[in-house]
Coordinates of C-alpha atoms (C1' of nucleotides) in Angstrom, one line a residue:
Chain A
M487 CA 136.1 93.5 62.6
K488 CA 134.3 92.8 65.8
I489 CA 134.5 96.2 67.4
A490 CA 133.9 99.0 66.7
P491 CA 136.8 100.8 65.4
E492 CA 136.5 104.3 68.1
E493 CA 137.8 101.9 70.7
L494 CA 140.2 99.5 68.7
L495 CA 141.8 102.9 68.4
R496 CA 141.5 103.6 72.6
Q497 CA 143.0 100.0 73.5
H498 CA 146.1 100.8 71.1
N499 CA 146.3 104.1 72.6
L500 CA 145.8 106.4 69.2
S501 CA 143.9 109.7 68.5
L502 CA 140.2 109.0 66.9
T503 CA 140.8 112.0 63.8
A504 CA 138.5 112.5 61.2
V505 CA 141.3 110.7 58.7
R506 CA 141.8 107.6 60.5
L507 CA 138.9 106.8 61.4
A508 CA 137.5 107.5 57.3
L509 CA 140.5 105.1 56.8
L510 CA 139.0 101.8 59.2
E511 CA 136.2 102.6 57.1
A512 CA 137.6 102.8 53.4
L513 CA 139.9 99.7 53.6
H514 CA 137.4 98.1 55.6
A515 CA 134.3 98.0 52.8
N516 CA 137.4 97.8 50.2
P517 CA 139.3 95.1 51.5
H518 CA 143.0 94.5 49.8
S519 CA 143.4 98.2 48.5
D520 CA 146.5 99.8 47.9
A521 CA 147.1 103.2 49.0
A522 CA 146.1 105.1 46.0
R523 CA 143.1 103.5 47.0
I524 CA 142.0 104.1 50.5
F525 CA 143.4 107.5 49.5
D526 CA 140.7 107.6 46.4
V527 CA 137.6 106.6 49.2
V528 CA 138.7 109.2 52.4
H529 CA 139.2 111.9 49.6
N530 CA 136.2 112.1 49.0
K531 CA 134.6 111.8 51.9
I532 CA 137.1 114.3 53.6
A533 CA 138.3 117.1 51.0
A534 CA 141.5 118.1 52.8
A535 CA 142.6 114.3 53.3
S536 CA 147.2 114.3 52.3
K537 CA 148.4 111.0 51.0
Q538 CA 150.3 111.3 53.5
A539 CA 147.7 110.8 56.0
I540 CA 147.0 107.6 54.7
Y541 CA 150.6 106.3 54.3
N542 CA 151.5 107.6 57.9
N543 CA 148.7 105.8 59.0
L544 CA 148.6 102.8 57.5
N545 CA 151.8 102.2 58.9
T546 CA 150.8 103.5 62.6
L547 CA 147.7 100.6 62.0
V548 CA 149.7 97.6 60.2
E549 CA 152.4 97.8 63.4
C550 CA 150.0 98.0 65.2
G551 CA 148.5 94.8 64.1
I552 CA 144.3 96.6 63.7
V553 CA 145.3 97.1 59.9
R554 CA 146.9 93.7 57.3
E555 CA 150.0 94.2 54.8
I556 CA 149.9 91.8 51.8
K557 CA 153.2 92.2 49.1
P558 CA 152.5 89.5 46.6
K559 CA 153.7 90.5 43.1
G560 CA 153.6 92.4 41.0
Q561 CA 151.4 95.0 43.4
A562 CA 151.7 97.6 45.5
S563 CA 151.6 96.7 49.2
L564 CA 147.7 95.9 49.7
Y565 CA 146.1 96.2 53.5
E566 CA 143.4 94.7 55.5
T567 CA 141.5 95.4 58.4
R568 CA 141.0 90.7 58.5
T569 CA 143.3 90.7 61.3
G570 CA 143.9 89.0 63.9
D571 CA 142.5 85.4 62.1
N572 CA 145.7 84.8 60.4
H573 CA 143.7 83.2 56.9
H574 CA 146.0 83.1 53.5
H575 CA 144.6 84.9 50.3
I576 CA 144.6 84.1 46.5
V577 CA 146.0 85.8 44.1
C578 CA 144.8 85.8 40.3
R579 CA 147.8 85.6 37.8
S580 CA 145.3 87.5 35.2
C581 CA 143.5 90.0 36.6
A582 CA 145.3 90.6 39.9
G583 CA 142.7 90.1 41.9
V584 CA 142.7 89.2 45.5
F585 CA 140.1 87.1 47.6
D586 CA 140.6 86.0 51.3
T587 CA 141.4 82.3 52.3
D588 CA 141.0 80.7 55.4
C589 CA 143.8 79.2 57.3
H590 CA 143.5 76.0 58.9
D591 CA 145.8 76.4 61.9
C592 CA 146.6 79.3 64.1
A593 CA 149.6 80.7 63.4
P594 CA 152.6 79.5 62.6
C595 CA 149.6 76.5 60.5
L596 CA 153.3 75.5 58.7
T597 CA 156.7 74.4 59.6
P598 CA 159.4 74.5 57.1
K599 CA 161.3 71.6 56.3
D600 CA 164.3 73.3 57.6
S601 CA 164.9 76.1 59.9
H602 CA 168.0 77.3 60.2
G603 CA 167.5 77.6 64.4
F604 CA 164.6 80.7 63.4
V605 CA 162.0 81.1 66.0
I606 CA 158.7 81.0 63.3
D607 CA 156.0 83.1 64.3
E608 CA 153.8 83.6 61.0
A609 CA 153.4 81.1 58.1
E610 CA 152.3 83.8 54.9
V611 CA 151.2 82.1 52.2
I612 CA 149.2 83.1 48.3
F613 CA 147.9 81.5 46.3
W614 CA 148.8 82.1 42.8
G615 CA 146.0 80.3 40.1
V616 CA 143.7 81.9 38.1
C617 CA 140.5 82.9 38.7
P618 CA 137.1 81.8 37.2
S619 CA 136.6 85.1 35.4
C620 CA 139.3 84.5 33.2
Q621 CA 139.2 81.3 32.6
N622 CA 136.8 82.0 31.1
N623 CA 137.9 84.5 29.1
H624 CA 140.8 82.3 28.3
N625 CA 139.3 80.0 26.5
S626 CA 137.1 81.3 24.8
K627 CA 139.4 83.9 23.6
G628 CA 141.7 81.4 23.1
K629 CA 145.6 80.6 24.1
N630 CA 148.1 83.8 24.4
N631 CA 150.5 81.2 24.9
A632 CA 154.3 83.9 26.3
E633 CA 156.7 81.9 23.9
C634 CA 159.7 81.2 25.8
Chain B
M170 CA 171.4 75.7 37.9
K171 CA 172.1 72.8 37.5
I172 CA 173.2 73.4 34.2
A173 CA 175.7 76.3 32.9
P174 CA 173.6 79.2 31.9
E175 CA 175.1 80.2 29.2
E176 CA 173.1 76.8 27.6
L177 CA 170.5 77.6 29.6
L178 CA 169.8 80.8 27.3
R179 CA 170.1 79.4 24.0
Q180 CA 167.5 76.6 25.1
H181 CA 165.4 80.0 26.2
N182 CA 166.4 81.5 23.0
L183 CA 168.4 84.6 24.8
S184 CA 171.4 86.3 23.1
L185 CA 174.6 85.8 25.7
T186 CA 175.3 88.9 26.5
A187 CA 178.4 90.2 29.1
V188 CA 176.0 91.9 30.9
R189 CA 173.4 89.2 31.1
L190 CA 175.4 86.7 32.0
A191 CA 176.9 88.7 34.6
L192 CA 174.0 89.3 36.1
L193 CA 172.8 85.7 36.4
E194 CA 176.8 84.7 38.2
A195 CA 176.8 87.6 40.8
L196 CA 173.3 86.6 41.3
H197 CA 174.4 82.7 42.0
A198 CA 176.4 84.1 44.1
N199 CA 174.0 86.1 45.4
P200 CA 171.0 85.3 46.3
H201 CA 167.9 86.6 47.0
S202 CA 169.1 90.3 46.0
D203 CA 167.6 93.2 44.9
A204 CA 168.1 95.0 41.7
A205 CA 170.5 97.1 43.3
R206 CA 172.7 94.7 45.5
I207 CA 172.6 92.5 41.8
F208 CA 174.0 96.5 40.3
D209 CA 176.6 97.0 42.5
V210 CA 178.2 93.8 41.8
V211 CA 178.1 93.7 38.1
H212 CA 178.9 96.9 37.9
N213 CA 182.2 95.7 40.1
K214 CA 182.9 93.3 37.1
I215 CA 181.9 95.9 34.0
A216 CA 182.5 99.1 34.3
A217 CA 179.7 100.4 31.1
A218 CA 177.2 97.7 33.2
S219 CA 173.0 100.3 33.6
K220 CA 171.2 99.9 35.7
Q221 CA 168.7 99.6 32.7
A222 CA 169.9 96.4 31.3
I223 CA 169.7 94.9 34.8
Y224 CA 166.3 95.6 34.7
N225 CA 165.4 94.3 31.7
N226 CA 166.9 91.7 31.8
L227 CA 165.5 90.3 35.6
N228 CA 162.4 91.0 34.1
T229 CA 162.9 89.3 30.8
L230 CA 164.4 85.4 33.1
V231 CA 161.6 86.4 35.8
E232 CA 159.6 86.1 32.5
C233 CA 161.4 82.2 30.9
G234 CA 162.2 81.8 34.7
I235 CA 165.6 81.1 35.1
V236 CA 165.1 83.2 37.6
R237 CA 162.4 83.8 40.6
E238 CA 161.7 86.3 42.1
I239 CA 160.1 87.0 45.9
K240 CA 159.0 89.7 47.2
P241 CA 158.7 90.2 51.4
K242 CA 157.4 92.8 52.4
G243 CA 159.2 95.4 54.1
Q244 CA 162.1 95.4 51.1
A245 CA 162.2 96.2 47.4
S246 CA 162.1 92.5 44.8
L247 CA 164.7 89.9 45.7
Y248 CA 165.3 87.9 43.1
E249 CA 167.7 84.3 43.2
T250 CA 168.8 81.4 40.8
R251 CA 167.1 78.2 42.2
T252 CA 164.5 77.9 40.7
G253 CA 162.1 75.4 39.6
D254 CA 162.1 72.9 42.7
N255 CA 158.9 75.1 44.4
H256 CA 160.9 75.6 47.7
H257 CA 159.8 78.4 50.2
H258 CA 161.6 81.1 52.0
I259 CA 162.6 82.3 56.2
V260 CA 161.9 86.1 56.9
C261 CA 163.7 87.8 59.4
R262 CA 161.5 90.2 60.8
S263 CA 164.3 91.9 62.7
C264 CA 167.5 91.8 59.8
A265 CA 165.0 90.9 56.5
G266 CA 168.0 88.2 55.9
V267 CA 166.2 85.9 53.5
F268 CA 167.2 81.9 53.9
D269 CA 165.5 79.0 51.8
T270 CA 163.9 76.3 53.3
D271 CA 163.1 72.5 51.4
C272 CA 159.7 72.4 50.1
H273 CA 157.7 68.7 51.4
D274 CA 156.4 68.4 47.6
C275 CA 155.8 69.6 44.3
A276 CA 153.2 72.6 43.6
P277 CA 150.8 73.6 44.6
C278 CA 151.6 71.7 47.4
L279 CA 148.7 73.9 49.8
T280 CA 145.6 73.7 48.1
P281 CA 142.9 76.6 50.1
K282 CA 140.3 75.9 51.7
D283 CA 138.6 77.6 50.3
S284 CA 139.2 77.7 46.2
H285 CA 137.1 80.2 44.8
G286 CA 136.9 78.3 41.6
F287 CA 139.6 79.5 41.1
V288 CA 142.7 76.7 39.1
I289 CA 145.9 77.3 41.6
D290 CA 148.7 75.9 40.7
E291 CA 152.1 77.3 43.0
A292 CA 151.0 77.8 46.4
E293 CA 154.4 80.5 47.9
V294 CA 154.4 80.4 51.4
I295 CA 157.0 83.3 53.7
F296 CA 157.1 81.4 57.0
W297 CA 158.6 84.5 59.5
G298 CA 160.6 85.1 62.7
V299 CA 163.7 86.1 63.4
C300 CA 167.3 84.4 63.1
P301 CA 169.1 82.7 66.1
S302 CA 171.2 86.1 65.4
C303 CA 169.0 88.2 66.1
Q304 CA 167.7 86.2 68.7
N305 CA 171.4 86.6 70.5
N306 CA 171.5 90.1 70.2
H307 CA 168.2 90.7 71.6
N308 CA 168.2 88.7 74.7
S309 CA 171.6 90.4 75.4
K310 CA 170.2 93.5 74.6
G311 CA 167.2 93.4 76.8
K312 CA 163.4 93.7 75.2
N313 CA 162.3 96.6 73.4
N314 CA 159.2 96.6 73.4
A315 CA 157.2 98.7 71.1
E316 CA 153.8 100.0 72.7
C317 CA 151.4 99.6 70.6
Chain C
dT708 C1' 136.0 125.6 79.9
dT709 C1' 140.0 126.8 79.4
dA710 C1' 144.4 126.3 78.2
dA711 C1' 148.5 123.1 77.7
dA712 C1' 151.2 119.0 75.7
dA713 C1' 151.2 115.3 72.6
dA714 C1' 149.3 113.4 68.2
dT715 C1' 147.9 114.0 64.2
dT716 C1' 147.1 116.6 59.1
dT717 C1' 148.9 119.5 55.9
dT718 C1' 151.9 120.7 52.3
dG719 C1' 154.9 119.4 49.3
dA720 C1' 160.1 118.5 48.1
dA721 C1' 162.6 114.4 48.4
dT722 C1' 164.0 109.3 47.9
dC723 C1' 163.3 105.1 46.9
dA724 C1' 162.5 101.9 43.3
dA725 C1' 161.3 101.1 38.4
dT726 C1' 160.0 102.1 33.9
dC727 C1' 159.6 104.6 29.6
dA728 C1' 162.0 105.4 24.6
dA729 C1' 165.2 106.7 21.1
dA730 C1' 170.3 105.9 19.7
dA731 C1' 173.4 103.6 19.8
dT732 C1' 176.4 99.2 21.0
dT733 C1' 176.5 94.2 20.2
dA734 C1' 175.1 89.2 18.9
dT735 C1' 173.2 86.6 15.9
dT736 C1' 172.0 85.4 11.6
dT737 C1' 172.5 85.1 6.6
Chain D
dA606 C1' 181.1 90.3 5.9
dA607 C1' 177.0 93.2 6.4
dA608 C1' 172.2 92.6 7.7
dT609 C1' 169.0 91.6 10.9
dA610 C1' 167.4 91.4 15.5
dA611 C1' 168.5 91.5 20.4
dT612 C1' 170.5 94.2 23.7
dT613 C1' 172.7 98.0 26.0
dT614 C1' 173.3 102.9 27.4
dT615 C1' 171.8 106.9 28.3
dG616 C1' 168.8 110.6 30.6
dA617 C1' 164.1 111.1 31.7
dT618 C1' 159.9 109.4 34.3
dT619 C1' 155.9 107.2 37.1
dG620 C1' 154.0 105.5 39.8
dA621 C1' 155.2 104.1 45.4
dT622 C1' 157.1 105.9 49.7
dT623 C1' 158.8 108.6 53.0
dC624 C1' 160.8 113.6 54.6
dA625 C1' 160.3 116.9 57.8
dA626 C1' 158.0 121.5 58.6
dA627 C1' 153.7 124.7 59.5
dA628 C1' 149.8 124.4 60.8
dT629 C1' 145.4 122.2 62.9
dT630 C1' 143.5 119.0 65.5
dT631 C1' 142.7 115.5 69.9
dT632 C1' 143.6 114.8 74.2
dT633 C1' 144.7 115.6 78.9
dA634 C1' 145.7 118.3 82.7
dA635 C1' 143.8 122.9 85.4

DNA sequence: TTAAAAATTTTGAATCAATCAAAATTATTT
DNA sequence: AAATAATTTTGATTGATTCAAAATTTTTAA
């Protein structure tokens, strides 16, 4: 987020409310958080803050493009303030940790083999794998292969 | 799905139950369905079928790799029987329709700019855009730009 | 500066998607 | 055919999210 949150909100004709500003600050400090985590952080700062306001604001801010939503399998929706650069994500299959990785190109950075007549505007990429921490845990504890 | 469902289940040491077979058939006929839709189709065939069994089976079949789960934003989890070929998806921002598109390569077909020490095994790609139907609807009804 | 209007928050309820767990039933193995 | 294991059914519950009315806050206009 390169400009002040207040200015960003003004540019989108959104009121500068305490909850909204606290949410943006919380999300800037804790990227890839879900609504419950954001609520916890905001609630520590504003005791009267409600979960409903968090959901309302997340929906509004995503709609405006101020906040980005991602939805990895196995997790609730996650949010981040890093927007506009078409970056991608890496998610650990073991600990569910989420990390950013820059994109090579502008959106859409890829084209489908068959676009089915779609006008494509974005290629959302999630890389799945195992993070260094979980690789170390896995090796030191021996393999726990799920039989299937 | 190139081999018979019965054989596939046997290969994975799974019982051949009526609900399970009906689910696979329903999903083969209706790819990219959510659990509710799958339940509707199965329920038409087996009146006593329960939603719990649908969820249990989906979880089991996804874990075995017989069924694939995708989770586009704004929708519940969707499922499909087309597995093992690392294909990608195109989702319409307007009608939420989901379509397959072949992958250029084997998994992982892409590499992140910075892998953060991860061992990457898959690049999940969702192309977002507007489908031909919704493009036509949009144009004939005039633009409804959301101010934001 | 004050009042009005609009936006947002709070509050409590509800819905949706999915899970939990015990009992019953079905499929497989012996 | 009986025993065992897997699965389904049933009803309850949880987590994630939405709904809606009333209250409060922010912005705008006078």
